[in-house]
XYZ file of C-alpha atoms in Angstrom:
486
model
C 0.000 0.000 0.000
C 1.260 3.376 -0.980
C 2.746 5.384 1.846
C 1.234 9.343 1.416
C 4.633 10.273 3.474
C 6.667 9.146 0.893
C 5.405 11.412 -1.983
C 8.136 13.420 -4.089
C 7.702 16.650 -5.028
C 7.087 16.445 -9.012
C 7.430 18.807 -11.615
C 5.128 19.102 -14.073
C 6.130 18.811 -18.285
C 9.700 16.902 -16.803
C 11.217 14.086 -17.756
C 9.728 10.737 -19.269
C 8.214 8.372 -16.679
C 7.203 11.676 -14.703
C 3.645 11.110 -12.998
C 0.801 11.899 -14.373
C -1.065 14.266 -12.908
C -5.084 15.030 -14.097
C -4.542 18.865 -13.338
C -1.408 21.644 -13.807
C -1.527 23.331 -16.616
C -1.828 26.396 -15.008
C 0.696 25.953 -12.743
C 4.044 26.824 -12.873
C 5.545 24.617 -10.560
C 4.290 21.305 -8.947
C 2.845 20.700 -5.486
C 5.091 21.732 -2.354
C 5.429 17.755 -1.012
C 3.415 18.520 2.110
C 0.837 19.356 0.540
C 1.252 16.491 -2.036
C 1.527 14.134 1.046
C -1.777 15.764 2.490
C -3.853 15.116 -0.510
C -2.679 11.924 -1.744
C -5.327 9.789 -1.050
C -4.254 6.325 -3.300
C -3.316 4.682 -0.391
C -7.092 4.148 0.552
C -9.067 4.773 -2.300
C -7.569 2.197 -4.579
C -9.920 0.155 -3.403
C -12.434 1.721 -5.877
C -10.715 0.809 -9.140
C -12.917 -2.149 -10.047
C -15.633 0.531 -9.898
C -13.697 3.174 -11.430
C -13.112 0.919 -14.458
C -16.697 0.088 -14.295
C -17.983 3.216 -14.878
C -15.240 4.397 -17.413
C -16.737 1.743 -19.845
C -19.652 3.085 -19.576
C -18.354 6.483 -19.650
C -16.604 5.691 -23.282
C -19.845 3.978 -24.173
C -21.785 7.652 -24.093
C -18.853 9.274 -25.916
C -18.780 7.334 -28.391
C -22.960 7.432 -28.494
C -22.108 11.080 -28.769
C -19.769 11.176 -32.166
C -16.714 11.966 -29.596
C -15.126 8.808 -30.106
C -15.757 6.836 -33.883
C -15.630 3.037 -33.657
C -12.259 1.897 -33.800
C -11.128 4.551 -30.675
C -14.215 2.457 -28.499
C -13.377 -0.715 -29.282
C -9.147 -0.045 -28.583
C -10.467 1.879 -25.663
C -12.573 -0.995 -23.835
C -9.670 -3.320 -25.127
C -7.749 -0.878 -22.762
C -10.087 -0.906 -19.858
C -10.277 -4.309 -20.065
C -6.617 -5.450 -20.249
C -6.285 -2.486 -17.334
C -8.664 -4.492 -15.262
C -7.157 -7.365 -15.821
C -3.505 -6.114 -14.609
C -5.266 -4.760 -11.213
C -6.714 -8.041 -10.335
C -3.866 -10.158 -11.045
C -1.347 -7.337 -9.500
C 0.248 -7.125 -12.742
C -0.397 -3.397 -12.497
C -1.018 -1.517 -9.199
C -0.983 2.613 -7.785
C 2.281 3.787 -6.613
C 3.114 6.303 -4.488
C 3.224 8.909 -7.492
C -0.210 8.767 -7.860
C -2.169 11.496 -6.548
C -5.784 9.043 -6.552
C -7.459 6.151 -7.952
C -8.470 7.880 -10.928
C -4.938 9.751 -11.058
C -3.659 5.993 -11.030
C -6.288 4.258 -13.705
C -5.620 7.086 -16.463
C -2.154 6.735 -16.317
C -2.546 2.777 -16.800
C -4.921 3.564 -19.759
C -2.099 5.780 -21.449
C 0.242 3.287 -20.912
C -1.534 0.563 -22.946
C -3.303 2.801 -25.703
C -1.043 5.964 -25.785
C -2.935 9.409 -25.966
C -6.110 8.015 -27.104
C -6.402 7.139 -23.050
C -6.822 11.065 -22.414
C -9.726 11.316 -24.531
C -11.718 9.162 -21.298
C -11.579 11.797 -19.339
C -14.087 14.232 -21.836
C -17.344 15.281 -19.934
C -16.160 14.012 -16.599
C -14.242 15.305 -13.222
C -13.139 13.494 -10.760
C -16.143 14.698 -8.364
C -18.578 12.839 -10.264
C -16.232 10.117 -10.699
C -15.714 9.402 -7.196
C -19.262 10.181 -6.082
C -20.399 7.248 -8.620
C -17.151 4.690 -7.876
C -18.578 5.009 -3.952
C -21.992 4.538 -4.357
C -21.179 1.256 -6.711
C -18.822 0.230 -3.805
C -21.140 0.764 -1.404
C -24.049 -0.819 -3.520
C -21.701 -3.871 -3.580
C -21.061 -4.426 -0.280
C -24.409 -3.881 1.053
C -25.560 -6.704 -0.508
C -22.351 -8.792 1.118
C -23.522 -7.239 4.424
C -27.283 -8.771 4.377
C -25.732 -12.028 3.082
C -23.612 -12.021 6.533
C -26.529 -10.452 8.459
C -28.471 -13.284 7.212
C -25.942 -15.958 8.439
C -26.739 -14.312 12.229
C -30.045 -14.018 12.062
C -30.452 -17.931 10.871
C -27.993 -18.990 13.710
C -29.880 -17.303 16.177
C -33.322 -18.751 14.361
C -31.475 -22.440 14.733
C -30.344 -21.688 18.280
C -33.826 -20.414 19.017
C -35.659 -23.492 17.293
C -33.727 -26.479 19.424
C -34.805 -24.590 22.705
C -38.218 -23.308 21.789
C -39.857 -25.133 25.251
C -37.256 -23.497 27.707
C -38.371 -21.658 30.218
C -35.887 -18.340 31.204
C -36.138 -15.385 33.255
C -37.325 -12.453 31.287
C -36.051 -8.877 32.637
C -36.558 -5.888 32.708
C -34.110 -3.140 34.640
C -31.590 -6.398 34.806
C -34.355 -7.456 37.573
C -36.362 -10.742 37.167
C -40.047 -9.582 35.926
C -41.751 -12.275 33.813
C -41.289 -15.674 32.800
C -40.793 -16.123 28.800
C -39.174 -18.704 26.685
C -35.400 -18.566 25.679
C -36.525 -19.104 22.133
C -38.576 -15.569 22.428
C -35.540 -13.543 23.808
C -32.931 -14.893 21.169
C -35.878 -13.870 18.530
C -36.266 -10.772 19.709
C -32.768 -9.973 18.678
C -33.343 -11.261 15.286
C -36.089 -9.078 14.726
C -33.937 -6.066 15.631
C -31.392 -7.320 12.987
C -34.098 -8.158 10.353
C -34.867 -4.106 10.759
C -31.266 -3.307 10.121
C -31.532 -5.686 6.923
C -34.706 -3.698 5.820
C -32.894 -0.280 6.425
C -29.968 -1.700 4.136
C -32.367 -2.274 1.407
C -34.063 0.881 2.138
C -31.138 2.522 1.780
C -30.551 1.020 -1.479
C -33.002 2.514 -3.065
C -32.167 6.035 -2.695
C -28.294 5.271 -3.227
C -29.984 4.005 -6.824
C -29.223 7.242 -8.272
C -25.859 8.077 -10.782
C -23.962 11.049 -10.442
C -22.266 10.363 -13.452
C -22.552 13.130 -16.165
C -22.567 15.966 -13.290
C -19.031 16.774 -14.035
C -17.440 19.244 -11.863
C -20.591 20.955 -10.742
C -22.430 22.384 -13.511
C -23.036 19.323 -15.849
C -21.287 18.863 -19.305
C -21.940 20.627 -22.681
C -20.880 18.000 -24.357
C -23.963 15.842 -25.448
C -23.638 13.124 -23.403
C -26.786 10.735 -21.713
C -25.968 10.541 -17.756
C -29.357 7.919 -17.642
C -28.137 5.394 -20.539
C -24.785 5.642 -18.166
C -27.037 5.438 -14.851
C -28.847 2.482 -16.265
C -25.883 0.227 -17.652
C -24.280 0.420 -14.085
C -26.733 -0.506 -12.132
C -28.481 2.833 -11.332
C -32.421 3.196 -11.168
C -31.889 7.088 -12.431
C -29.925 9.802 -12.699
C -28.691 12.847 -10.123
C -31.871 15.664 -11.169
C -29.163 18.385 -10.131
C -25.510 18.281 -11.006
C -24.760 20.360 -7.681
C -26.389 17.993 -5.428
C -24.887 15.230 -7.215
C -20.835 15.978 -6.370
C -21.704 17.927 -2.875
C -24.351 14.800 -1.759
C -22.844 12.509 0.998
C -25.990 11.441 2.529
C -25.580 8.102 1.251
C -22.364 8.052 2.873
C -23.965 9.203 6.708
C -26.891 7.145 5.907
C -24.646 3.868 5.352
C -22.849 4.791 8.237
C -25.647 4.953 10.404
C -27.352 1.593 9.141
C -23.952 0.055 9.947
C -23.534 1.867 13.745
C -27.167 0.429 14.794
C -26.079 -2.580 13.426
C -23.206 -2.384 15.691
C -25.156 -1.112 18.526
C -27.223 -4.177 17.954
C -24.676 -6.492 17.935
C -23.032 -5.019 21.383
C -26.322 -5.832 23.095
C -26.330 -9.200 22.395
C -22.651 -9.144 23.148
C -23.528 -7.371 26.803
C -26.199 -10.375 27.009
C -23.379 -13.020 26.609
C -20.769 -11.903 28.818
C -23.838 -12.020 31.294
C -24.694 -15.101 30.691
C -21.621 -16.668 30.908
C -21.135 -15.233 34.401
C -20.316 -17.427 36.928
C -23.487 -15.373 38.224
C -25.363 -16.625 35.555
C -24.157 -19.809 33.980
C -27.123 -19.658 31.559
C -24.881 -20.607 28.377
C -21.400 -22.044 28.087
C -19.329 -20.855 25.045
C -17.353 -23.606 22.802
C -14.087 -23.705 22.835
C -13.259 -22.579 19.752
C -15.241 -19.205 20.260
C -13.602 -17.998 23.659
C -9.749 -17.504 24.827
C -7.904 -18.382 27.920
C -5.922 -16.055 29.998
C -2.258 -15.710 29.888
C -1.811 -15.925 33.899
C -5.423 -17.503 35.368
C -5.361 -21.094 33.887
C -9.245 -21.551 34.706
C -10.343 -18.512 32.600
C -12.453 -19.098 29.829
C -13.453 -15.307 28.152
C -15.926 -14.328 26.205
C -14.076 -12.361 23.507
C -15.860 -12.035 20.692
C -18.952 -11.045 22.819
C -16.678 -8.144 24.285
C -15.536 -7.216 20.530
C -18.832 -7.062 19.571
C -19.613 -4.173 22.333
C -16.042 -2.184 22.003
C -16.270 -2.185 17.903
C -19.805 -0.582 18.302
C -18.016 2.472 19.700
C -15.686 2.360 16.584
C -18.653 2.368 14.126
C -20.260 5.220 15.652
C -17.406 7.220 15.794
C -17.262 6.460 12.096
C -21.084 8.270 11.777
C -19.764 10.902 14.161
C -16.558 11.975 11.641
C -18.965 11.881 8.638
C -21.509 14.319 10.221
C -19.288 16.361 11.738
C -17.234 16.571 8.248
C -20.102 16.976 6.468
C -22.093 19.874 9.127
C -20.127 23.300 7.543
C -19.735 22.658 3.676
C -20.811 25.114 1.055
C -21.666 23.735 -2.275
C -21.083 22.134 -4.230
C -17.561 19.797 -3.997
C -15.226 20.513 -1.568
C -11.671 18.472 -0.400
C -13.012 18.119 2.799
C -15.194 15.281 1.338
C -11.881 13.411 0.726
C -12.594 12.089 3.921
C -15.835 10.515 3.310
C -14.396 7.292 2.585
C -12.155 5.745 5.480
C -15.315 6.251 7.518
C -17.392 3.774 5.247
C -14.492 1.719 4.289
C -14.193 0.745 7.888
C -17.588 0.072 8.922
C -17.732 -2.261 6.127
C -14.877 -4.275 7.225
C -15.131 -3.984 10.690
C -18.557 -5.711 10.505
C -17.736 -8.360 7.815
C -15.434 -9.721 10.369
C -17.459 -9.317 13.156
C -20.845 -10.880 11.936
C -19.175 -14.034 11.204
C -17.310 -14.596 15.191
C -20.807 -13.481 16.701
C -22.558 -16.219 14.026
C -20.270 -18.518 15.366
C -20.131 -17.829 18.986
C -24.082 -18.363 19.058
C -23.929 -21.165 16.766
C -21.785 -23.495 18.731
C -22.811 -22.191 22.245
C -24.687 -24.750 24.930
C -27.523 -23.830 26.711
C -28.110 -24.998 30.385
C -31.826 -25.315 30.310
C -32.298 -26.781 33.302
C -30.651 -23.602 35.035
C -32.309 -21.349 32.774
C -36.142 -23.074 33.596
C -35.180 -23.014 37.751
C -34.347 -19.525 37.460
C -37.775 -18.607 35.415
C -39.626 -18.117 38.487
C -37.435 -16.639 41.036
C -37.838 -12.896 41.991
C -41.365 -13.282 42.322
C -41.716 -13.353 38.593
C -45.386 -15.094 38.881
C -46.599 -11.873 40.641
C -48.027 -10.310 37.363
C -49.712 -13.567 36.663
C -51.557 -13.421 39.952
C -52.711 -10.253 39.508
C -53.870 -10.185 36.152
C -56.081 -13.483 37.745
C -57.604 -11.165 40.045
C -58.709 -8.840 37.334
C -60.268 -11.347 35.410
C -62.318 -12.353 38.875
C -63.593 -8.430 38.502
C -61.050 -6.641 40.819
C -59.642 -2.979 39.669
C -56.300 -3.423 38.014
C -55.425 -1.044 40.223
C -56.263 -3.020 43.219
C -54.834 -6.171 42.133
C -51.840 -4.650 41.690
C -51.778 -3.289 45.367
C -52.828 -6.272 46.787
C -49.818 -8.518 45.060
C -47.237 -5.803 45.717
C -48.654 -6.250 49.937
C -48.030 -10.227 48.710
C -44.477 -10.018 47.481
C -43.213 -7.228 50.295
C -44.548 -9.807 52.839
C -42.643 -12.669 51.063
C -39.792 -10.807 50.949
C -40.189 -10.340 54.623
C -40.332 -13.770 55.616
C -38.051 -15.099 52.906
C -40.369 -17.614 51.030
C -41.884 -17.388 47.811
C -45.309 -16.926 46.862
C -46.829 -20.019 46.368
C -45.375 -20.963 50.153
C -48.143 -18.435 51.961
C -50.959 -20.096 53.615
C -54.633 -19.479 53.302
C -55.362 -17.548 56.413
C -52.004 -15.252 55.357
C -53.675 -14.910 51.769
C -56.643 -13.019 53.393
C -54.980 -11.353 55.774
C -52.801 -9.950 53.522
C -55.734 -8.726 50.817
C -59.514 -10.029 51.127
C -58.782 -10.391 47.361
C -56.034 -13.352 47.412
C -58.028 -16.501 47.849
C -56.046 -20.258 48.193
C -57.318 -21.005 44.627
C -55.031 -18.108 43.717
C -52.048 -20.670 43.661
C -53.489 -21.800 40.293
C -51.898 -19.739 38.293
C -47.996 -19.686 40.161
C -47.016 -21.727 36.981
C -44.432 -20.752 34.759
C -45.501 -23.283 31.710
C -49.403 -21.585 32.498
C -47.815 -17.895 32.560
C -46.127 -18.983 29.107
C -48.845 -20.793 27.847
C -51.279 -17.586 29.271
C -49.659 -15.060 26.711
C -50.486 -15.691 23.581
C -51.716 -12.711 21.624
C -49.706 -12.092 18.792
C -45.824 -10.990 19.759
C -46.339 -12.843 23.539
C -44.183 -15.915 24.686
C -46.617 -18.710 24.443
C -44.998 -21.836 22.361
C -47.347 -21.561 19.778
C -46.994 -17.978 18.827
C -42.697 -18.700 19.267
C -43.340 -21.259 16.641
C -45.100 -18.897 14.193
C -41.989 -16.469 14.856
C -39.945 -19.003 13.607
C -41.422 -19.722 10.678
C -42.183 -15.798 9.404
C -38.274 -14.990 10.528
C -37.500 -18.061 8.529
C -39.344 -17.023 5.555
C -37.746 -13.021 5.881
C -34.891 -14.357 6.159
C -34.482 -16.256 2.638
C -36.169 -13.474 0.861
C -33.211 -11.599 2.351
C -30.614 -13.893 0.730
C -32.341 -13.819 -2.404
C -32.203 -9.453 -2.461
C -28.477 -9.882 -1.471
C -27.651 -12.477 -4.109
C -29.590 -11.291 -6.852
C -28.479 -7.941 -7.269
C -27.033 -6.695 -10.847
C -23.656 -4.968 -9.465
């Protein structure tokens, strides 16, 4: 990778082999190499050339549509592109630290392989509609990789969720014990949140659907040139309406970044969820081997790393929103240099979560669930008491009595340290002249499950119709990731 410290000062019109620059000719002199160091930006946006390329054979396409290049100049020029495209993948040809930019870098690979018909590319272009279109393709790309791995998750947690769908757990609220539900219905619960951040992706999508291509440096092109035939062979739905907005528009950018930060945020509290769990405290789940570490001076420690990754990298993907706003908050129109730094931001949330979705797919995958512990702990905490009360207000009392009349029930349980099912009948009265002895009919935590079963409640049945929808999202999420024409 290029080092941006390493830049030369270069003089413009020198010697042959002198780097090509895609500016100068007003200049006398070339870039002082500070500030040559500052802008170089090849070291990180190489990564666009596949999308470069892909646009600049399209590009030559509308030139040549427009009488600006005859037949023979297309067909050596996508010969070029082509053969240039070639030499990237392999490594046969690569950006060096000469080269101001991606596009700085492509153009002078062009020119190398079809001489000065390569300049004729960059007619009716700049490089701010260049790199607004090679970033949206990028980032049109890898969304669709991200749902594929967000859809890995979500089916591990769906699998996880199916072979314990009759186990009892604690359900909390405030960290505090409050109603019994089934283990299956809290690890869905998280797939529903990710199944949103899936939707936002696609969501997103849609409005990043739209080529910039043709916008030139701000004001459009006079050269007659069709930005939709260009919009429509890569991929795009439609064309930028304003050349202005089209250069100066990074909400695509801070949109992406935010889809990817919940994601993260989503991911950490599932991460906070397993370090609980595999408390000593807790015990609920035991992580497999091959999904925790060891410590280099406690022999007995088994940590839960890549639930703790999954919590510190969310910080790193907001921050990554954070710079893009912040960048973005005092810009006039239309491009400014300060949207140089629009990429790192998304570069990095892309690969931060493409190797974090896979360890937390894993680490839930292969984890075992104590479901014995998990069903003894269901009722503890007086986690029946709701159940008890809502029984009195189907006998007729006031919710708001019922609810007075348990909370008397649990304080005095407290008191004597027993649980609720362990007060006698004459206590039961004395306590409220609502509580009767039949009132121990309902202090069971399969009847509280079975109890709630309105749609979205933890009763089996309506866990077992989760599965199945989530199932069923989930595959017509695959099919939108694999299916996509980029």
């Amino acid at each position: 990778m290029p080092d941006p410290s390493s830049v030369q000062l270069h003089q413009p019109g020198s010697e042959p082999g002198a780097p090509l620059r895609l500016w100068g000719g007003r200049f006398e002199g070339g870039p002082a190499a500070a500030l040559a160091a500052l802008s170089v930006s090849i070291h990180f946006d190489w990564r666009l050339a596949p999308y470069d390329l892909l646009s600049s054979r399209a590009h030559a396409r509308v030139l040549h549509k427009a009488g600006l290049l005859d037949d023979d100049e297309l067909a050596t020029m996508l010969d070029g592109l082509a053969d240039l495209d070639a030499a990237c993948q392999s490594g046969a040809f690569s950006a060096t630290v000469a080269d101001e930019d991606v596009h700085t870098a492509l153009e002078r690979g062009l020119i190398e392989r079809i001489g000065p018909l390569g300049g004729k590319l960059r007619a009716g272009r700049s490089r701010n509609d260049q790199v607004a279109t090679d970033l949206r393709l990028f980032l049109r790309a890898h969304v669709r990789v991200l749902v594929a791995s967000l859809a890995e998750l979500e089916t591990a947690l769906i699998d996880v969720a199916d072979r314990h769908k009759d186990a009892p757990a604690p359900g909390m609220t405030h960290l505090q014990h409050a109603q019994p539900v089934l283990f299956a219905h809290h690890l869905l619960a998280h797939v529903h949140a990710f199944a949103r951040d899936v939707d936002r992706l696609r969501d997103w999508d849609v409005r990043a659907a739209v080529s910039p291509l043709g916008a030139g440096a701000l004001a459009g092109s006079s050269l007659p040139l069709d930005p939709i035939a260009t919009a429509y062979e890569l991929g795009f739905t439609s064309s930028a309406a304003n050349s202005i907005d089209a250069v100066s528009d990074r909400d695509f950018a801070v949109e992406f970044a935010f889809c990817a930060a919940l994601v993260g945020i989503h991911l950490s509290r599932i991460g906070e969820e397993v370090v609980l769990w595999t408390s000593r405290e807790f015990r609920w789940v035991e992580l497999d081997d091959s999904f925790a570490t060891g410590s280099s001076i406690m022999p007995q420690k088994k940590n839960p790393d890549v639930a703790e990754l999954a919590r510190g990298k969310a910080g790193r993907l907001v921050g990554n929103l954070t710079g893009l706003l912040t960048m973005l908050k005092g810009l006039p129109l239309a491009y400014d240099r300060d949207l140089q730094e629009d990429k790192e931001p998304v570069f990095d949330s892309i690969d931060t979560l493409l190797v974090l979705l896979p360890a937390v797919s894993g680490m839930l995958s292969t984890m075992r669930v104590d479901t014995d512990r998990l069903a003894a702990a269901a009722p503890e905490g007086f986690a029946l008491a709701t159940d008890v009360a809502e029984d009195l207000v189907r006998r007729g009392v006031p919710f708001r009595d019922a609810h007075e009349a348990v909370g008397r029930l649990v304080a005095w349980c407290a008191a004597h340290n027993c649980d609720l099912h362990d007060v006698d009948d004459a206590q039961l009265v004395e306590i409220s002249a609502h509580l009767k002895p039949d009132v121990r009919a309902v202090l069971s935590v399969r009847g509280a499950l079975a109890a709630r079963s309105a749609r979205g409640g933890t009763a089996p049945e309506r866990v077992v119709e989760q599965l199945a929808e989530l199932r069923a999202q989930v595959a017509d999420q695959v099919t939108w990731a694999t299916s996509g024409n980029l």
